[in-house]
XYZ file of C-alpha atoms in Angstrom:
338
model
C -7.463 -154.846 56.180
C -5.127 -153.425 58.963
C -5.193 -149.621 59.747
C -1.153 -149.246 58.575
C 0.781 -146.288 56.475
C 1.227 -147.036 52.902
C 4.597 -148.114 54.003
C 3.709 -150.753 56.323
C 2.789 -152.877 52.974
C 5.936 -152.662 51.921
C 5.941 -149.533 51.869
C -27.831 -132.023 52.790
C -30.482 -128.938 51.429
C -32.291 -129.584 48.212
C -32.498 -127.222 45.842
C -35.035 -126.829 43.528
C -35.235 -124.365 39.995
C -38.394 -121.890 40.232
C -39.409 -120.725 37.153
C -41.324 -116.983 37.229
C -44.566 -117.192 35.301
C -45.596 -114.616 33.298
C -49.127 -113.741 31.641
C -49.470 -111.254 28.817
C -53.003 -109.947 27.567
C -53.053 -109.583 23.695
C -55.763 -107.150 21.946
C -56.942 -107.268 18.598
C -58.685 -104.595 17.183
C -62.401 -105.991 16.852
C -61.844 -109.105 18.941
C -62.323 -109.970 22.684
C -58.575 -110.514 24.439
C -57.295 -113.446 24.330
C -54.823 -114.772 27.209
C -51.573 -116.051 26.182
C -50.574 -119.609 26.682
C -48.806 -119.743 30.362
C -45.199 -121.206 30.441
C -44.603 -123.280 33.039
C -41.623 -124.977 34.412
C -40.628 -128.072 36.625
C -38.554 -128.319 39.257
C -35.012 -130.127 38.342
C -35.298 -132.989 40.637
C -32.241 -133.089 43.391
C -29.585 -134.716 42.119
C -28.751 -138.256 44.144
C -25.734 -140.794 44.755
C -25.698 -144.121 45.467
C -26.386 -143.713 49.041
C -27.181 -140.871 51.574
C -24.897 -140.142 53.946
C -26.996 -141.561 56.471
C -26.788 -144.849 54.679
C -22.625 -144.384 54.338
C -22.275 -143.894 57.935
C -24.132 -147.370 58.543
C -22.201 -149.241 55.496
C -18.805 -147.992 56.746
C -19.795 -148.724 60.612
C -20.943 -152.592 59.578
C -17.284 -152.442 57.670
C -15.718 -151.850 61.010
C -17.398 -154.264 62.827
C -16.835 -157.540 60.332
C -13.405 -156.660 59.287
C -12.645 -156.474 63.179
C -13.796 -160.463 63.268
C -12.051 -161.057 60.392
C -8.583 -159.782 61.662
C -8.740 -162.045 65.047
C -9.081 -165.068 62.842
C -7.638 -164.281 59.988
C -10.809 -165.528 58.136
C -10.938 -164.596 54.056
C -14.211 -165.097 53.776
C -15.719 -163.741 56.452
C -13.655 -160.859 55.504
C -15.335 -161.093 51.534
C -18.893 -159.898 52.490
C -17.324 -156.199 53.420
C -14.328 -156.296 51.206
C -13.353 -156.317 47.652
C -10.935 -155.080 44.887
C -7.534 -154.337 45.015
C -7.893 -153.866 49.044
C -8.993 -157.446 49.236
C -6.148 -158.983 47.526
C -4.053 -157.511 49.869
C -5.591 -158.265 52.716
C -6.159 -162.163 51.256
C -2.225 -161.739 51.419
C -1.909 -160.303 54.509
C -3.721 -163.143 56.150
C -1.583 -165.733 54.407
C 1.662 -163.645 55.755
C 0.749 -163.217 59.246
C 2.854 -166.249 60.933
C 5.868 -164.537 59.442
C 5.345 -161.392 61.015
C 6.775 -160.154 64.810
C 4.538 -160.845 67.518
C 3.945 -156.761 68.261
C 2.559 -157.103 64.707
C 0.302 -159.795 64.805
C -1.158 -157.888 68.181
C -1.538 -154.478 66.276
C -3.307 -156.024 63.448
C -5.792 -158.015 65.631
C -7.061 -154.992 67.458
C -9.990 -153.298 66.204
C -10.164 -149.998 65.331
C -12.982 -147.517 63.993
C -12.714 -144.831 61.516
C -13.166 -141.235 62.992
C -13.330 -137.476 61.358
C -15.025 -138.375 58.514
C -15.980 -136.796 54.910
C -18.578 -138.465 52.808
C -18.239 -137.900 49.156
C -20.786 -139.447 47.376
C -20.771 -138.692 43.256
C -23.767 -137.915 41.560
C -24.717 -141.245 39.012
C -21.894 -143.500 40.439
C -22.032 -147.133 41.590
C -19.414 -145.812 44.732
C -18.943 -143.389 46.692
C -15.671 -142.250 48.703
C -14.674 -141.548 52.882
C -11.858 -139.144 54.107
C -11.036 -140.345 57.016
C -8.341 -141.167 60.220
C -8.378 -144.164 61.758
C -8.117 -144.364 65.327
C -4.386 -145.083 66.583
C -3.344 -143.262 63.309
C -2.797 -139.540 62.466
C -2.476 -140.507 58.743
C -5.832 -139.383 56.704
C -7.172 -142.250 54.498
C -9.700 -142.253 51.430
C -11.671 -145.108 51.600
C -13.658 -146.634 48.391
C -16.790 -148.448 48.606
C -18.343 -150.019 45.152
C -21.243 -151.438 44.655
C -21.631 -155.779 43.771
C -24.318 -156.745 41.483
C -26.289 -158.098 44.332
C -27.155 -154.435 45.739
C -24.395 -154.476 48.661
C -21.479 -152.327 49.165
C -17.647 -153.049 49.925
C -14.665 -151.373 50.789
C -12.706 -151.853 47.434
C -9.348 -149.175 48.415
C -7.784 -147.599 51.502
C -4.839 -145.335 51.217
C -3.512 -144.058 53.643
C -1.423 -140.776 52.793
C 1.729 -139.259 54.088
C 1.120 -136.431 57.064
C 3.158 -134.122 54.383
C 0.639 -134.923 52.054
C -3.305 -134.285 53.104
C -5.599 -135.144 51.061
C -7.117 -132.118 49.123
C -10.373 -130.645 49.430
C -12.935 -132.534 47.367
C -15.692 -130.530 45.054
C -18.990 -130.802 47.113
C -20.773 -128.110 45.480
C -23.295 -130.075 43.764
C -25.696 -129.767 46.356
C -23.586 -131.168 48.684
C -22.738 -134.008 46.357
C -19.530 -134.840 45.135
C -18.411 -134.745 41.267
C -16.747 -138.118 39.662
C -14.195 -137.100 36.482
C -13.500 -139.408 33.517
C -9.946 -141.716 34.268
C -9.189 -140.704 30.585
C -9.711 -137.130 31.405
C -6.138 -135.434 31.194
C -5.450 -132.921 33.883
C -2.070 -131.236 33.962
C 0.463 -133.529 31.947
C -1.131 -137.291 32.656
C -4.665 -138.858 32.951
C -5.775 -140.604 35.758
C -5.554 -143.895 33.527
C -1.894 -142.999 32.831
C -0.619 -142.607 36.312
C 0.005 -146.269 36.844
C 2.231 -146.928 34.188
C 4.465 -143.403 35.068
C 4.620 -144.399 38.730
C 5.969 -148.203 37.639
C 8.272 -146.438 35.375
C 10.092 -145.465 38.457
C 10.716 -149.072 39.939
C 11.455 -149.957 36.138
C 14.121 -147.427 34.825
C 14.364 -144.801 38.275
C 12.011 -142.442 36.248
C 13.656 -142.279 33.097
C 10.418 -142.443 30.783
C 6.968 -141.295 32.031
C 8.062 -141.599 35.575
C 9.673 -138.177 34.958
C 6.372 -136.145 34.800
C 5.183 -137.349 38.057
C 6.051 -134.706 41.160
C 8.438 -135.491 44.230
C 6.584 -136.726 46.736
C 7.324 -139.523 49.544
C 5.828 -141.784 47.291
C 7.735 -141.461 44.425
C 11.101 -140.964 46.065
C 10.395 -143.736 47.833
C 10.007 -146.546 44.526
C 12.952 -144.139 43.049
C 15.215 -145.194 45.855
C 14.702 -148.594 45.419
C 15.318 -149.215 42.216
C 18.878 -147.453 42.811
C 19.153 -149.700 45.796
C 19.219 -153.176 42.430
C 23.217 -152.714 42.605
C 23.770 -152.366 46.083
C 21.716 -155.176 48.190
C 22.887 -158.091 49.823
C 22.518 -160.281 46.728
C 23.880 -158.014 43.952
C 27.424 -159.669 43.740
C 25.445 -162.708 42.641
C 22.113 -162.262 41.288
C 20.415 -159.448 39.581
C 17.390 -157.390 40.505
C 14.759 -155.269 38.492
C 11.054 -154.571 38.318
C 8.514 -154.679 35.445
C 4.536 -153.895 35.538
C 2.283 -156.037 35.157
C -1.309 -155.862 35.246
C -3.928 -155.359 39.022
C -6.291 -157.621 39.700
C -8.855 -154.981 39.884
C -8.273 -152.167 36.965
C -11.022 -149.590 37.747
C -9.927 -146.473 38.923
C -12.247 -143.864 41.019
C -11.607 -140.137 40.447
C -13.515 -136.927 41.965
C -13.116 -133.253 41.212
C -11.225 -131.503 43.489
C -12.593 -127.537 44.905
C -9.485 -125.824 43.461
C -9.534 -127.332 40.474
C -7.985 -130.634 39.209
C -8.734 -134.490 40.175
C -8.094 -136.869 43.071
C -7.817 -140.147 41.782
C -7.531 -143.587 43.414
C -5.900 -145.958 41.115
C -4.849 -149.745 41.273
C -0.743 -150.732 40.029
C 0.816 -153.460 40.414
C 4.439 -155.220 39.517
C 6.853 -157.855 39.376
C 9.845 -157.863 41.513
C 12.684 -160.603 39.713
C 15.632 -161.896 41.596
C 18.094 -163.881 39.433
C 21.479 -165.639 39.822
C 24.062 -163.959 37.727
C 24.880 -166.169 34.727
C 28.180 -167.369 36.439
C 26.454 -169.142 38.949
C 23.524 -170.361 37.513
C 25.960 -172.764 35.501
C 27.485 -173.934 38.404
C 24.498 -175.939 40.004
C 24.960 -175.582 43.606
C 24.024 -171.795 44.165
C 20.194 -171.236 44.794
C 18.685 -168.390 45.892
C 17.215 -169.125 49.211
C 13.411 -167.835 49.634
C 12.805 -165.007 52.599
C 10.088 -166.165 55.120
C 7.362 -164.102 53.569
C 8.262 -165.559 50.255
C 8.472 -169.006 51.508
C 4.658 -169.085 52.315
C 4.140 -169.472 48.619
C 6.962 -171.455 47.961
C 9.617 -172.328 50.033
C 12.335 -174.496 47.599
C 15.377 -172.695 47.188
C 15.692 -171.948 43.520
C 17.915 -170.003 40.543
C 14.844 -167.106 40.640
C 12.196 -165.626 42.275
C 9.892 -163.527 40.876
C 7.444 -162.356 43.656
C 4.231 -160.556 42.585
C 2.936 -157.241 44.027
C -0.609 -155.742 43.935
C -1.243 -152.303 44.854
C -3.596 -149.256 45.565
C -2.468 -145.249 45.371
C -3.951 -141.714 45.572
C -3.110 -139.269 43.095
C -3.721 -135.555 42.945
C -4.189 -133.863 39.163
C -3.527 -129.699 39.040
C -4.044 -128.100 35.404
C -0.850 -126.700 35.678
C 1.771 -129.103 37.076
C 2.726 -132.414 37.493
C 0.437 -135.171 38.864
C 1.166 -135.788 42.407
C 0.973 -139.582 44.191
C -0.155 -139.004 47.996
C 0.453 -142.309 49.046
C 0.972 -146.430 47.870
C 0.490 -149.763 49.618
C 1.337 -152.910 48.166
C 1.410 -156.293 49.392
C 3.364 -159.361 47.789
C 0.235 -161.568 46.616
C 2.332 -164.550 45.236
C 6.638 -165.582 44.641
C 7.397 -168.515 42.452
């Protein structure tokens, strides 16, 4: 992956319970005293993630250090030993895409970079655990996701980076000093964490017309809100027709936490379809193709009557009780066009 803005893609003290003993001393008249059975309790052990800190530090450092190999080369699977998930489908895609970018861009994503200021949130009984963090050359705070494979190893499976107007919100650590995951079907304020995908592709769909309407104003959301207004007005609308439609991520989970004030932070895969078609009137005519772009050229380059290029994607949403769900930032990255 490449330290970038969601629009770049396209836009510890343990704590134990002490129980106080008590003895009573029962007489009977006649009879010698008898001591009363004396309750005892035992400590709650502390509660544990799926790492330490200690051992999050060290998983996240190794992360810089192969995904900064990775990036010279452009190697995939070099890249798959510290990578997985949504985040690595993009980045599969960003490797497959780089010839087509500028030269300043190719140079940007080469250099290495290390993540700095961070916050561990580790979840108590959870396979993952999150990172707040900035990487270096960037202001923007990401949340990082690392999951854990069946073989006992750890990769970074999301990375979204937010908007500066956005920050990402203080995450529940009370737990002694553990973080607190939430159920995706949970519903906090008007939507669940597992319903925020299909509200947020509304908005590419039909400009927010259905479910996209209980989703807050953010960057985010203007931004995918704008461009479906922008189907009528670019360069190709005299003679082909544009619109989205969802379609299903690679990668479905979704990882959410409890938040300090309240409410859920949730990192959630989405994904869509963008279709480009000739306008009936010119299909018929036989010499009118729709020419590919260079990025969509890489996966197939013959000039054609439509292109439907697919999208995967990664956001951050934040759930309050008592408004609307609020999407901090997006990245998506065109996996395939045929």
């Amino acid at each position: 992956m490449r330290h970038t803005p969601a629009s770049r893609r396209l836009n510890q003290l343990s704590v134990f319970a002490v129980g106080l003993t008590m003895a009573a001393t029962l007489a009977a008249c006649g009879s010698d005293p008898v001591k009363a059975e004396v309750p005892t309790t035992t400590p709650s052990p502390t509660p544990t993630g799926a790492v330490t800190r200690t051992e999050a530090a060290s998983i996240l450092d190794r992360y810089e250090e192969i995904n900064a190999q990775a990036n010279k080369i452009q190697n995939a699977e070099l890249l798959g030993a510290v990578e997985g998930g949504q985040l690595y489908e993009q980045s599969k895609a960003d490797y497959r895409l780089f010839r087509t970018w500028p030269k300043k861009d190719q140079a940007y994503y080469e250099k290495p970079f290390t993540y700095r200021d961070r916050s561990y949130y580790i979840p108590q009984g959870q396979s993952w655990f999150a990172v707040k963090a900035t990487a270096s050359g960037s202001k923007d705070q990401a949340l990082l996701v690392f999951d854990e494979t069946a073989d006992r190893h750890f990769k970074m499976v999301a990375a979204v980076y937010t908007d500066p107007k956005s920050p990402i919100p203080a995450v529940d650590t009370s737990n002694h000093g553990l973080a607190s995951a939430a159920s995706p079907s949970a519903r906090v304020g008007t939507l669940a964490p597992d319903q925020i995908a299909g509200a947020y592709e509304d908005l590419y769909e039909t400009g927010g017309k259905n479910t996209g309407a209980q989703l807050a104003s953010t960057a985010a959301t203007r931004t995918a809100r704008n461009t479906y207004r922008e189907r009528t007005t670019y360069k190709n609308a005299k003679y082909a027709t544009l619109h989205w439609e969802a379609t299903q991520p690679t990668h479905p989970k979704i990882y959410v936490l409890r938040l300090r004030a309240g409410g859920t932070l949730a990192v959630f895969p989405t994904a869509h379809n963008r279709m480009e078609q000739l306008k009936d009137g010119y299909i018929y005519t036989g010499y009118v193709k729709i020419t590919p772009g260079s990025q969509q050229a890489v996966y197939n380059k013959t000039p054609r009557v439509a292109i439907l290029d697919e999208l995967q994607g990664q956001a951050l949403a934040q759930f309050t009780p008592a408004g609307e769900p609020k999407v901090l930032g997006v990245e998506y990255q065109m996996v395939d066009s045929r």
